[in-house]
Amino acid sequence: MSARLQPRGDYEVVIGLEVHVHMRTASKLFSPAPVRYGELPNHATHPLDLGMPGVLPVLNRRAVELGVRAALATHCKVHSRSIFARKNYFYPDLPKGYQISQYEEPLATEGWLEIEAPSADGTPHTVRVGLTRIHIEEDAGKSIHDAAIAGSAGSHVDLNRAGVPLLEIVSEPDLRSPEEAAAYLRKLRALLRWADVSDADMEKGQFRCDANVSLRRHGAAQLGTRTELKNLNSFRFVEEALYAEIARQAALLDGGGRVVQATMHYDPVRRATRVMRLKENADDYRYFPDPDLVPLVIAESEIDAVRRALPELPEDRRARFESEHALSGYDARLLTESRALADFYEAAAIRSGQPKVVANWMLRDVLAQLKERDCEIDATQLTPDALAKLIALVEDGRVTAASARPLVAVLIERGVDPETLVRERGLEAVSDTGLLEAAADEVIAAHPEVVAQIRGGDARGLNFLMGQLMKRTEGKANPKAVREILARKLAG
Amino acid sequence: MSRMQPAEVERIADLARLELDAGEVQRMTAELDDRFATAAQMRADLDARRVASATLVETALARAEAAAGLGAFVHLQPERARTDAREADVRRARGDPRSRLDGIPVAIKDLMVQEGEPCTCASRILEGFVAPYQGTVVAKLRAAGAVIVGRTNMDEFAMGSSTEHSVYGAARNPWDPTRTPGGSSGGSAAAVAAGIVPIAFGSDTGGSIRQPASHCGVVGMKPTYGRVSRYGLVAFASSLDQIGPFAHTASDCALALAAIAGHDPADSTSLSEPVPDFAAAQSGDVSGLVVGLPREYFAEGADPEVLARVREAVAELERAGAKTREVSLPHAPYAIATYYLIATAEASSNLARYDGVRFGRRAEADSLGEMYRRTRSEGFGAEVKRRILLGTYVLSAGYYDAYYRKAMQVRTLLRRDFEQAFGACDLIATPTAPEVAFRIGEKTADPLKMYLSDIYTVSANLAGIPGLSVPCGFANGLPVGLQLLGRALDEATLLRVADAYQRRTAWHEQHPALDWERAK
């Protein structure tokens, strides 16, 4: 087993992450207002989201279902009873003066997630990261201090986001490097998207991360004093900010200083962290159970129903692709990066009946095209049926692989029938024996020295002759037929 | 005591766009003379076409104006009320009234949200606030056809027992304007007691309906927690607040409660149990019912005259066939302390939204922190500030376990006390308040003394059980209330017993002289 990455040889880095995820619901956590992005400010609101006097929250059960789904997908223990509490603080984008969250009795606890992170020698390394808890809470609104955005001077508040259902997912301090932290976030994001819990679009603020980081001497039993990095809203920032903070803490410790508990802000321009707020005057949030809400009770049967409705999880799917489709672990992992991709592959494999061949096309041609376009498989015109058909045309010798490969891009752009496409473009493989025989004769006549080599027992020249013949037929010659004809003529 | 003159009837008829001949004016004058008509009597008059809702509403508005010195109302809504009354008259003319309350004028406390109308909770901080949505109870009242004529005075955010802590000034007791009507729903109690409306609604967090009902000589009921939706009730203490009715009779209270009770999907704490026919349950028969008399409530602390009236009332129930039995509520001595810890904790959080950012009053300041401080310091009155501070302290780090958590544990013990007591009796009878209405200014300097006004009422809120106060006589010329407490969801028994009592007594037929009104 290879060693985990150690960003600082002299210190052990300890990282725990708190992730906030917008759940994919039609309406808000406690109000009937729609969840909408890009709406005019304060247009996706209900009196409840504005904290009007006399309004009362009513829990969105769909959010509970998605929360349970996330908890089950991360192997958490789902509690049959959890409590919504008020977290009290004043801020203009917090309309009620408190956030409804869960505190003493959260939705779920004690889960884990397995991640693949790079090791010191570059090989992948599996780490099981513990999840402390998952709880449900409402998002706050947004304060806008930029006059250009707000349209006028002063501070403005947009409450469209206020009340959007969030899951807070808290990891154990099990991560040991920024790379592991990034791998954990990627894995978690993919899993939540896989399970349809969230779109987890980071640009829309649907997946946000805070990191707790501390350093300690190797072998030390006690954790070092930690700092909290707030609002790391891209994978790149997470790694950069953690490296910057690790460097800052290490420098402090090296100089005989000590780390002070604080909330840090990462400045991507200076590539450095700075203290935003010291924890000594820590906020006293005066949590208490929200008297407007009853305890959240989830029956065992409800949990079972969510479990049954849960899509096959990536690990299980990957194992099945390995065992049933005879794919390598590496290939299976690539094909299970997202549920859409795995679904696509599996559907095409079933149509085609040749999973291994389909996997090769996916990994070699389809993924490259997606990467080029920076899009997901389900955002293209390509269907599993079309891919299977194209592969069948190749396998049947009706089109050569060389002619077929560029067609993947066409199918991704326009959802046309592969057979029609091949015909329209005149790409049918040439199997006309007369034509191929004539071409073979020409090639043999043009390269007497190669022919002599082959006849002398050196078969290496055969591929050269085939290449020449393919060139003359613009790649459309059926390779099998060509090989047969050449072999016969050279033997004769 | 005729207070209505023919000229006034003619003026009111003109306002109502009704033309009356001389005979009609005379008849109306006689009919309207009954200033203290119940809703049931008004309905009989409406059904018999003896009076129009437009007239009843116009009369209520005129009386509210005339009684301005009482400070019962903080806002009248004549335009909306007139329109609503005319529509009720049209429905009745078509033979299609919406309910037994259709066309009856009512009043609501200034913390019940009504779309398009002000809602200030008698606080400076909600100055200018007009509600942008409809509260459930108001929606239900409108659906029943009841005509809301105005909003009643109260202690700011329902924090008080005297209706003195109001930005509009103190409300006065119709029996003696130098005294308070009790509180916090003092305006609603006074509006009914003074014969302005037959039914008014208030809210009860620790006694805020029952205590003013007692002090004003009317019936007031706090339903079971969750029986009436709190959606649109501006929160003081969410786990204790309930809306309930005031009326002259338990029978009217039954009608009023039936109109507003029932499950509301917009309130997660609202109960889904069906609402029984309270009126049908009012058989007048109480024979065999066991009335529990808690030892702790008859011990000491109460005015002996008040205790005497309550004992006489209990004796009357015995004569009607009820049995009595001593019961014990051993944790009763902790109720006030428990109540003030829980209620203030919840209030400190509930009132955080009044921050000057989105609605209501905002103080000008150079920084956000300063804006918060100034808005809240200028917007809230002293009693509200006191309770916000107390509640914030109770919840703050290091004190939560000692205060809030402990109070919640005692609350459970109190609830068990009642469960145990109701194993031995069907309902409990106690004084509603330890004394009769006190003088304005008498207790404002001593909050603790004021808090003790609720000593007999807070337990019902902590336990979530229903309670009502029914007039049971006078002490020193001022009304005394008998409090009846019942099992959760058993409002029907309380209303039945109070109705039976009123059938046998005439306390509710005695009314204040209202000489202060003429003097004005």
PDB file of N, CA and C in Angstrom, chain A residues 300-336:
ATOM      1  N   GLU A 300     -39.773   3.941   9.803  1.00  0.00           N
ATOM      2  CA  GLU A 300     -38.847   2.963   9.223  1.00  0.00           C
ATOM      3  C   GLU A 300     -39.290   2.634   7.790  1.00  0.00           C
ATOM      4  N   SER A 301     -40.616   2.550   7.608  1.00  0.00           N
ATOM      5  CA  SER A 301     -41.138   2.194   6.277  1.00  0.00           C
ATOM      6  C   SER A 301     -40.802   3.287   5.255  1.00  0.00           C
ATOM      7  N   GLU A 302     -40.794   4.557   5.712  1.00  0.00           N
ATOM      8  CA  GLU A 302     -40.433   5.646   4.791  1.00  0.00           C
ATOM      9  C   GLU A 302     -38.965   5.533   4.385  1.00  0.00           C
ATOM     10  N   ILE A 303     -38.132   5.230   5.381  1.00  0.00           N
ATOM     11  CA  ILE A 303     -36.698   5.088   5.088  1.00  0.00           C
ATOM     12  C   ILE A 303     -36.499   3.942   4.098  1.00  0.00           C
ATOM     13  N   ASP A 304     -37.242   2.853   4.324  1.00  0.00           N
ATOM     14  CA  ASP A 304     -37.138   1.706   3.412  1.00  0.00           C
ATOM     15  C   ASP A 304     -37.567   2.073   2.007  1.00  0.00           C
ATOM     16  N   ALA A 305     -38.638   2.856   1.920  1.00  0.00           N
ATOM     17  CA  ALA A 305     -39.136   3.254   0.600  1.00  0.00           C
ATOM     18  C   ALA A 305     -38.090   4.088  -0.130  1.00  0.00           C
ATOM     19  N   VAL A 306     -37.437   4.990   0.604  1.00  0.00           N
ATOM     20  CA  VAL A 306     -36.376   5.805  -0.020  1.00  0.00           C
ATOM     21  C   VAL A 306     -35.225   4.897  -0.444  1.00  0.00           C
ATOM     22  N   ARG A 307     -34.914   3.922   0.415  1.00  0.00           N
ATOM     23  CA  ARG A 307     -33.806   3.012   0.106  1.00  0.00           C
ATOM     24  C   ARG A 307     -34.108   2.238  -1.183  1.00  0.00           C
ATOM     25  N   ARG A 308     -35.361   1.775  -1.283  1.00  0.00           N
ATOM     26  CA  ARG A 308     -35.744   1.005  -2.483  1.00  0.00           C
ATOM     27  C   ARG A 308     -35.706   1.874  -3.732  1.00  0.00           C
ATOM     28  N   ALA A 309     -36.051   3.133  -3.579  1.00  0.00           N
ATOM     29  CA  ALA A 309     -36.099   4.027  -4.740  1.00  0.00           C
ATOM     30  C   ALA A 309     -34.718   4.577  -5.094  1.00  0.00           C
ATOM     31  N   LEU A 310     -33.753   4.295  -4.238  1.00  0.00           N
ATOM     32  CA  LEU A 310     -32.396   4.831  -4.461  1.00  0.00           C
ATOM     33  C   LEU A 310     -31.795   4.159  -5.691  1.00  0.00           C
ATOM     34  N   PRO A 311     -31.217   4.931  -6.608  1.00  0.00           N
ATOM     35  CA  PRO A 311     -30.583   4.276  -7.756  1.00  0.00           C
ATOM     36  C   PRO A 311     -29.376   3.460  -7.297  1.00  0.00           C
ATOM     37  N   GLU A 312     -29.027   2.439  -8.075  1.00  0.00           N
ATOM     38  CA  GLU A 312     -27.834   1.657  -7.770  1.00  0.00           C
ATOM     39  C   GLU A 312     -26.655   2.621  -7.634  1.00  0.00           C
ATOM     40  N   LEU A 313     -25.932   2.508  -6.546  1.00  0.00           N
ATOM     41  CA  LEU A 313     -24.877   3.485  -6.259  1.00  0.00           C
ATOM     42  C   LEU A 313     -23.624   3.213  -7.080  1.00  0.00           C
ATOM     43  N   PRO A 314     -22.789   4.232  -7.280  1.00  0.00           N
ATOM     44  CA  PRO A 314     -21.627   4.088  -8.156  1.00  0.00           C
ATOM     45  C   PRO A 314     -20.744   2.881  -7.832  1.00  0.00           C
ATOM     46  N   GLU A 315     -20.474   2.651  -6.532  1.00  0.00           N
ATOM     47  CA  GLU A 315     -19.595   1.511  -6.198  1.00  0.00           C
ATOM     48  C   GLU A 315     -20.197   0.193  -6.657  1.00  0.00           C
ATOM     49  N   ASP A 316     -21.517   0.063  -6.419  1.00  0.00           N
ATOM     50  CA  ASP A 316     -22.186  -1.182  -6.788  1.00  0.00           C
ATOM     51  C   ASP A 316     -22.208  -1.351  -8.308  1.00  0.00           C
ATOM     52  N   ARG A 317     -22.431  -0.242  -8.972  1.00  0.00           N
ATOM     53  CA  ARG A 317     -22.496  -0.267 -10.427  1.00  0.00           C
ATOM     54  C   ARG A 317     -21.137  -0.646 -11.001  1.00  0.00           C
ATOM     55  N   ARG A 318     -20.122  -0.072 -10.404  1.00  0.00           N
ATOM     56  CA  ARG A 318     -18.759  -0.312 -10.863  1.00  0.00           C
ATOM     57  C   ARG A 318     -18.416  -1.788 -10.690  1.00  0.00           C
ATOM     58  N   ALA A 319     -18.768  -2.342  -9.532  1.00  0.00           N
ATOM     59  CA  ALA A 319     -18.481  -3.750  -9.258  1.00  0.00           C
ATOM     60  C   ALA A 319     -19.214  -4.624 -10.276  1.00  0.00           C
ATOM     61  N   ARG A 320     -20.437  -4.227 -10.594  1.00  0.00           N
ATOM     62  CA  ARG A 320     -21.220  -5.038 -11.532  1.00  0.00           C
ATOM     63  C   ARG A 320     -20.633  -4.953 -12.946  1.00  0.00           C
ATOM     64  N   PHE A 321     -20.188  -3.753 -13.342  1.00  0.00           N
ATOM     65  CA  PHE A 321     -19.575  -3.619 -14.666  1.00  0.00           C
ATOM     66  C   PHE A 321     -18.315  -4.485 -14.745  1.00  0.00           C
ATOM     67  N   GLU A 322     -17.600  -4.553 -13.632  1.00  0.00           N
ATOM     68  CA  GLU A 322     -16.396  -5.384 -13.630  1.00  0.00           C
ATOM     69  C   GLU A 322     -16.755  -6.856 -13.766  1.00  0.00           C
ATOM     70  N   SER A 323     -17.752  -7.292 -12.965  1.00  0.00           N
ATOM     71  CA  SER A 323     -18.056  -8.721 -12.966  1.00  0.00           C
ATOM     72  C   SER A 323     -18.902  -9.134 -14.166  1.00  0.00           C
ATOM     73  N   GLU A 324     -19.939  -8.362 -14.482  1.00  0.00           N
ATOM     74  CA  GLU A 324     -20.860  -8.782 -15.552  1.00  0.00           C
ATOM     75  C   GLU A 324     -20.365  -8.415 -16.937  1.00  0.00           C
ATOM     76  N   HIS A 325     -19.693  -7.279 -17.058  1.00  0.00           N
ATOM     77  CA  HIS A 325     -19.262  -6.808 -18.374  1.00  0.00           C
ATOM     78  C   HIS A 325     -17.786  -7.076 -18.626  1.00  0.00           C
ATOM     79  N   ALA A 326     -17.134  -7.682 -17.635  1.00  0.00           N
ATOM     80  CA  ALA A 326     -15.711  -8.000 -17.747  1.00  0.00           C
ATOM     81  C   ALA A 326     -14.867  -6.763 -18.055  1.00  0.00           C
ATOM     82  N   LEU A 327     -15.237  -5.618 -17.464  1.00  0.00           N
ATOM     83  CA  LEU A 327     -14.440  -4.412 -17.665  1.00  0.00           C
ATOM     84  C   LEU A 327     -13.344  -4.357 -16.598  1.00  0.00           C
ATOM     85  N   SER A 328     -12.280  -3.642 -16.904  1.00  0.00           N
ATOM     86  CA  SER A 328     -11.238  -3.450 -15.890  1.00  0.00           C
ATOM     87  C   SER A 328     -11.768  -2.486 -14.830  1.00  0.00           C
ATOM     88  N   GLY A 329     -11.169  -2.524 -13.654  1.00  0.00           N
ATOM     89  CA  GLY A 329     -11.581  -1.623 -12.580  1.00  0.00           C
ATOM     90  C   GLY A 329     -11.459  -0.177 -13.015  1.00  0.00           C
ATOM     91  N   TYR A 330     -10.419   0.110 -13.762  1.00  0.00           N
ATOM     92  CA  TYR A 330     -10.177   1.476 -14.209  1.00  0.00           C
ATOM     93  C   TYR A 330     -11.276   1.938 -15.163  1.00  0.00           C
ATOM     94  N   ASP A 331     -11.571   1.085 -16.160  1.00  0.00           N
ATOM     95  CA  ASP A 331     -12.615   1.436 -17.128  1.00  0.00           C
ATOM     96  C   ASP A 331     -13.962   1.589 -16.439  1.00  0.00           C
ATOM     97  N   ALA A 332     -14.247   0.649 -15.533  1.00  0.00           N
ATOM     98  CA  ALA A 332     -15.536   0.681 -14.850  1.00  0.00           C
ATOM     99  C   ALA A 332     -15.666   1.969 -14.059  1.00  0.00           C
ATOM    100  N   ARG A 333     -14.582   2.414 -13.446  1.00  0.00           N
ATOM    101  CA  ARG A 333     -14.658   3.639 -12.658  1.00  0.00           C
ATOM    102  C   ARG A 333     -14.939   4.846 -13.565  1.00  0.00           C
ATOM    103  N   LEU A 334     -14.245   4.897 -14.715  1.00  0.00           N
ATOM    104  CA  LEU A 334     -14.469   6.017 -15.633  1.00  0.00           C
ATOM    105  C   LEU A 334     -15.913   6.058 -16.113  1.00  0.00           C
ATOM    106  N   LEU A 335     -16.486   4.881 -16.344  1.00  0.00           N
ATOM    107  CA  LEU A 335     -17.853   4.837 -16.871  1.00  0.00           C
ATOM    108  C   LEU A 335     -18.899   5.081 -15.786  1.00  0.00           C
ATOM    109  N   THR A 336     -18.466   5.141 -14.520  1.00  0.00           N
ATOM    110  CA  THR A 336     -19.429   5.416 -13.443  1.00  0.00           C
ATOM    111  C   THR A 336     -19.158   6.779 -12.802  1.00  0.00           C
TER     112      THR A 336
END
